[in-house]
C-alpha atoms as a printed R data frame, in Angstrom:
    type eleno elety resid chain resno       x      y       z
1   ATOM     1    CA   MET     A     1  -0.018 -0.076   0.265
2   ATOM     2    CA   PHE     A     2   1.146  3.445  -0.647
3   ATOM     3    CA   ALA     A     3   1.708  6.405   1.139
4   ATOM     4    CA   VAL     A     4   2.284 10.143   0.987
5   ATOM     5    CA   SER     A     5   4.004 11.798   3.004
6   ATOM     6    CA   LEU     A     6   2.329 15.427   4.381
7   ATOM     7    CA   GLY     A     7   5.501 17.264   5.324
8   ATOM     8    CA   ASP     A     8   8.442 16.623   8.204
9   ATOM     9    CA   ASP     A     9   5.802 15.358  11.430
10  ATOM    10    CA   ARG     A    10   5.263 12.315  10.152
11  ATOM    11    CA   ALA     A    11   1.575 13.091   8.204
12  ATOM    12    CA   GLU     A    12   0.683 11.056   5.585
13  ATOM    13    CA   LEU     A    13  -2.122 10.393   3.390
14  ATOM    14    CA   ARG     A    14  -2.665  6.371   2.906
15  ATOM    15    CA   PRO     A    15  -5.685  4.470   0.925
16  ATOM    16    CA   LEU     A    16  -8.284  3.542   3.265
17  ATOM    17    CA   GLU     A    17 -10.087 -0.381   2.402
18  ATOM    18    CA   ALA     A    18 -12.656 -2.114   3.497
19  ATOM    19    CA   TRP     A    19 -10.660 -4.647   5.824
20  ATOM    20    CA   GLN     A    20  -9.292 -1.796   7.360
21  ATOM    21    CA   ALA     A    21 -12.923 -1.154   9.233
22  ATOM    22    CA   GLU     A    22 -12.152 -1.346  12.768
23  ATOM    23    CA   GLU     A    23  -9.746  0.835  12.580
24  ATOM    24    CA   PHE     A    24 -11.892  2.942  11.226
25  ATOM    25    CA   LEU     A    25 -14.967  2.442  13.413
26  ATOM    26    CA   ALA     A    26 -12.478  3.063  16.390
27  ATOM    27    CA   HIS     A    27 -11.004  6.737  14.692
28  ATOM    28    CA   MET     A    28 -15.138  7.739  13.724
29  ATOM    29    CA   ASP     A    29 -15.707  7.069  17.527
30  ATOM    30    CA   ARG     A    30 -12.696  8.828  18.586
31  ATOM    31    CA   ALA     A    31 -13.829 11.777  15.940
32  ATOM    32    CA   ARG     A    32 -17.818 11.581  15.896
33  ATOM    33    CA   GLU     A    33 -18.544 14.058  18.438
34  ATOM    34    CA   LEU     A    34 -16.775 17.155  16.183
35  ATOM    35    CA   VAL     A    35 -17.602 15.339  12.622
36  ATOM    36    CA   ASP     A    36 -21.601 14.869  13.569
37  ATOM    37    CA   SER     A    37 -21.686 18.961  14.080
38  ATOM    38    CA   TRP     A    38 -21.167 18.851  10.679
39  ATOM    39    CA   ILE     A    39 -21.437 15.507   8.484
40  ATOM    40    CA   PRO     A    40 -23.819 12.896   9.038
41  ATOM    41    CA   LEU     A    41 -20.199 10.777   7.816
42  ATOM    42    CA   ALA     A    42 -19.735  9.299  11.919
43  ATOM    43    CA   SER     A    43 -23.747  8.938  12.186
44  ATOM    44    CA   PHE     A    44 -23.049  6.041   9.322
45  ATOM    45    CA   VAL     A    45 -20.315  4.367  10.550
46  ATOM    46    CA   THR     A    46 -21.529  2.781  14.089
47  ATOM    47    CA   ASP     A    47 -20.436 -0.280  14.322
48  ATOM    48    CA   SER     A    48 -18.149 -3.137  12.220
49  ATOM    49    CA   ASP     A    49 -20.471 -3.974   9.750
50  ATOM    50    CA   SER     A    50 -21.340 -0.374   8.350
51  ATOM    51    CA   ALA     A    51 -18.145  0.721   9.004
52  ATOM    52    CA   ARG     A    52 -17.227 -2.069   6.794
53  ATOM    53    CA   ALA     A    53 -20.224 -0.995   4.597
54  ATOM    54    CA   LEU     A    54 -18.518  2.608   3.649
55  ATOM    55    CA   LEU     A    55 -15.551  1.905   3.104
56  ATOM    56    CA   GLN     A    56 -16.487 -0.920   0.477
57  ATOM    57    CA   ARG     A    57 -18.671  1.911  -0.935
58  ATOM    58    CA   TYR     A    58 -15.543  3.844  -1.193
59  ATOM    59    CA   ALA     A    59 -13.623  1.135  -2.911
60  ATOM    60    CA   GLU     A    60 -16.336  0.398  -5.539
61  ATOM    61    CA   LYS     A    61 -16.881  4.281  -6.253
62  ATOM    62    CA   GLN     A    62 -12.436  3.807  -7.082
63  ATOM    63    CA   ALA     A    63 -13.275  1.105  -9.226
64  ATOM    64    CA   ALA     A    64 -15.663  2.996 -11.192
65  ATOM    65    CA   ASP     A    65 -13.651  6.387 -10.715
66  ATOM    66    CA   THR     A    66 -16.355  7.910  -9.344
67  ATOM    67    CA   GLY     A    67 -14.661  8.885  -5.550
68  ATOM    68    CA   ARG     A    68 -11.830  8.189  -3.436
69  ATOM    69    CA   LEU     A    69 -11.328  7.667   0.486
70  ATOM    70    CA   TYR     A    70  -8.409  8.408   2.193
71  ATOM    71    CA   GLY     A    71  -7.017  8.385   5.795
72  ATOM    72    CA   ILE     A    72  -4.892 11.015   7.054
73  ATOM    73    CA   ARG     A    73  -2.290  9.004   9.173
74  ATOM    74    CA   LEU     A    74   0.170 10.896  12.399
75  ATOM    75    CA   ASP     A    75   2.906  8.881  13.495
76  ATOM    76    CA   GLY     A    76   0.751  5.502  11.883
77  ATOM    77    CA   VAL     A    77  -2.459  6.219  13.709
78  ATOM    78    CA   LEU     A    78  -5.407  7.558  12.058
79  ATOM    79    CA   VAL     A    79  -6.826 10.948  12.690
80  ATOM    80    CA   GLY     A    80  -9.054 11.827  10.096
81  ATOM    81    CA   GLY     A    81  -9.906 11.753   6.408
82  ATOM    82    CA   VAL     A    82  -9.856 13.145   2.711
83  ATOM    83    CA   LEU     A    83 -12.099 11.326   0.454
84  ATOM    84    CA   PHE     A    84 -13.743 12.985  -3.335
85  ATOM    85    CA   ARG     A    85 -17.393 12.495  -2.565
86  ATOM    86    CA   ILE     A    86 -17.796 13.623  -5.914
87  ATOM    87    CA   PHE     A    87 -15.442 12.715  -9.274
88  ATOM    88    CA   ASP     A    88 -16.711 13.160 -12.641
89  ATOM    89    CA   ALA     A    89 -13.547 12.621 -14.891
90  ATOM    90    CA   GLU     A    90 -15.884 13.462 -17.991
91  ATOM    91    CA   SER     A    91 -17.438 16.268 -16.919
92  ATOM    92    CA   GLY     A    92 -14.600 17.343 -15.138
93  ATOM    93    CA   ASN     A    93 -15.572 18.691 -11.917
94  ATOM    94    CA   CYS     A    94 -15.067 16.632  -8.510
95  ATOM    95    CA   GLU     A    95 -15.910 17.422  -4.899
96  ATOM    96    CA   ILE     A    96 -13.478 17.407  -1.859
97  ATOM    97    CA   GLY     A    97 -14.368 16.374   1.749
98  ATOM    98    CA   VAL     A    98 -12.298 15.999   5.041
99  ATOM    99    CA   TRP     A    99 -12.684 15.237   8.635
100 ATOM   100    CA   LEU     A   100 -10.491 15.360  11.433
101 ATOM   101    CA   GLU     A   101 -10.335 14.359  15.096
102 ATOM   102    CA   PRO     A   102 -10.093 16.415  17.729
103 ATOM   103    CA   ALA     A   103  -6.534 15.695  18.565
104 ATOM   104    CA   ALA     A   104  -5.646 16.205  15.165
105 ATOM   105    CA   GLN     A   105  -6.395 19.716  14.740
106 ATOM   106    CA   GLY     A   106  -4.286 22.849  14.828
107 ATOM   107    CA   ARG     A   107  -1.379 21.071  12.376
108 ATOM   108    CA   GLY     A   108  -2.706 21.841   9.027
109 ATOM   109    CA   LEU     A   109  -3.378 18.669   8.262
110 ATOM   110    CA   ILE     A   110  -6.566 18.664   6.673
111 ATOM   111    CA   THR     A   111  -4.714 21.830   4.271
112 ATOM   112    CA   ARG     A   112  -1.767 19.722   3.524
113 ATOM   113    CA   ALA     A   113  -3.936 16.616   1.835
114 ATOM   114    CA   ALA     A   114  -6.172 18.476   0.713
115 ATOM   115    CA   GLU     A   115  -3.428 20.119  -1.390
116 ATOM   116    CA   ARG     A   116  -2.346 16.994  -2.259
117 ATOM   117    CA   LEU     A   117  -5.772 15.871  -3.419
118 ATOM   118    CA   ILE     A   118  -6.569 19.111  -5.823
119 ATOM   119    CA   ASP     A   119  -2.548 18.555  -7.135
120 ATOM   120    CA   TRP     A   120  -3.644 15.118  -8.600
121 ATOM   121    CA   ALA     A   121  -6.936 16.389  -9.368
122 ATOM   122    CA   VAL     A   122  -5.998 18.811 -11.344
123 ATOM   123    CA   HIS     A   123  -2.399 17.949 -12.670
124 ATOM   124    CA   GLU     A   124  -2.567 13.674 -12.869
125 ATOM   125    CA   ARG     A   125  -6.250 13.317 -13.562
126 ATOM   126    CA   GLY     A   126  -7.014 16.941 -16.303
127 ATOM   127    CA   MET     A   127 -10.297 17.736 -13.755
128 ATOM   128    CA   HIS     A   128 -11.467 21.176 -14.362
129 ATOM   129    CA   ARG     A   129 -13.333 22.564 -10.935
130 ATOM   130    CA   VAL     A   130 -12.739 21.437  -7.682
131 ATOM   131    CA   GLU     A   131 -15.431 21.891  -5.218
132 ATOM   132    CA   TRP     A   132 -15.500 22.443  -1.258
133 ATOM   133    CA   ILE     A   133 -18.916 22.628   0.366
134 ATOM   134    CA   ALA     A   134 -19.621 23.663   3.611
135 ATOM   135    CA   SER     A   135 -22.050 24.544   6.772
136 ATOM   136    CA   ALA     A   136 -21.384 28.306   6.984
137 ATOM   137    CA   ALA     A   137 -21.286 28.055  10.205
138 ATOM   138    CA   ASN     A   138 -17.867 25.552   9.712
139 ATOM   139    CA   THR     A   139 -15.722 28.297   9.767
140 ATOM   140    CA   ARG     A   140 -12.808 26.168  10.380
141 ATOM   141    CA   SER     A   141 -13.571 24.585   6.975
142 ATOM   142    CA   ILE     A   142 -13.824 27.550   5.493
143 ATOM   143    CA   ALA     A   143 -11.228 28.988   6.768
144 ATOM   144    CA   VAL     A   144  -9.495 25.960   5.190
145 ATOM   145    CA   ALA     A   145 -10.964 26.813   1.494
146 ATOM   146    CA   LYS     A   146  -9.511 30.105   1.696
147 ATOM   147    CA   ARG     A   147  -6.087 28.541   2.180
148 ATOM   148    CA   LEU     A   148  -5.911 26.277  -0.743
149 ATOM   149    CA   GLY     A   149  -6.878 29.464  -2.804
150 ATOM   150    CA   MET     A   150 -10.953 28.713  -3.015
151 ATOM   151    CA   THR     A   151 -13.536 31.371  -4.777
152 ATOM   152    CA   ARG     A   152 -16.758 31.622  -3.069
153 ATOM   153    CA   ASP     A   153 -19.192 30.897  -5.681
154 ATOM   154    CA   GLY     A   154 -22.065 31.284  -3.453
155 ATOM   155    CA   VAL     A   155 -24.679 30.588  -1.255
156 ATOM   156    CA   MET     A   156 -27.536 27.739  -1.170
157 ATOM   157    CA   ARG     A   157 -29.480 28.915   1.537
158 ATOM   158    CA   GLN     A   158 -30.656 25.927   3.671
159 ATOM   159    CA   ASN     A   159 -30.466 24.082   1.310
160 ATOM   160    CA   TYR     A   160 -29.162 21.473   3.799
161 ATOM   161    CA   LEU     A   161 -31.078 19.355   6.825
162 ATOM   162    CA   HIS     A   162 -28.874 17.761   9.681
163 ATOM   163    CA   ARG     A   163 -29.665 16.353  12.891
164 ATOM   164    CA   GLY     A   164 -33.136 18.011  12.885
165 ATOM   165    CA   VAL     A   165 -31.853 22.072  11.704
166 ATOM   166    CA   ARG     A   166 -31.884 23.683   8.698
167 ATOM   167    CA   HIS     A   167 -27.892 24.809   7.796
168 ATOM   168    CA   ASP     A   168 -26.813 27.544   4.737
169 ATOM   169    CA   SER     A   169 -24.326 25.702   2.485
170 ATOM   170    CA   GLU     A   170 -21.233 27.934   1.360
171 ATOM   171    CA   ILE     A   171 -19.914 26.259  -2.433
172 ATOM   172    CA   TRP     A   172 -16.017 27.015  -2.657
173 ATOM   173    CA   SER     A   173 -14.035 26.000  -6.025
174 ATOM   174    CA   VAL     A   174 -11.057 26.174  -7.464
175 ATOM   175    CA   LEU     A   175 -10.928 26.194 -11.206
176 ATOM   176    CA   ALA     A   176  -7.723 24.267 -12.629
177 ATOM   177    CA   PRO     A   177  -5.753 27.243 -14.346
178 ATOM   178    CA   GLU     A   178  -6.284 28.872 -10.431
179 ATOM   179    CA   TRP     A   179  -4.312 26.292  -9.471
180 ATOM   180    CA   ARG     A   180  -1.813 25.357 -11.743
181 ATOM   181    CA   ALA     A   181  -1.163 29.247 -11.290
182 ATOM   182    CA   ARG     A   182  -0.799 28.362  -7.229
183 ATOM   183    CA   THR     A   183   1.415 25.492  -7.509
184 ATOM   184    CA   GLY     A   184   3.669 27.185 -10.807
185 ATOM   185    CA   ARG     A   185   3.153 23.500 -12.419
């Protein structure tokens, strides 16, 4: 299995696969309270079977070239993840999603992992548009979109129902020419 370094702090990005369901479940248990505040990912992973099912669903998406899922590891421990929730190679559009457990926050892991995914999507796969969608109340996520050089495209008002509450969603994006100019490639 491959690993991509995220810097000098022994952080790395690795694929998450169905055989890692127990580890993924333990990670979700550590991240559940924070993650579930914004997205239902933690709600989908409540036991070994549901963890395996989610990882298998992303394995199938990867095989169909419609999505991918990677774990963020720090000193070998799974502490977060990044994914292509949507990956449409034909249209050249994709959407990145991210999460991190509380103990790993404040180290730039999400920003560095998202940079690797955007780099790959633009430079290796020829994607034209990479989107980032976050609750307007999730200021940490929006700050990452800004650090990535994304542009705020707009707000979908009260479009997202989560835990009985309607949330506004902010849509951010970076286009391939913008990313190439930012990275000098």
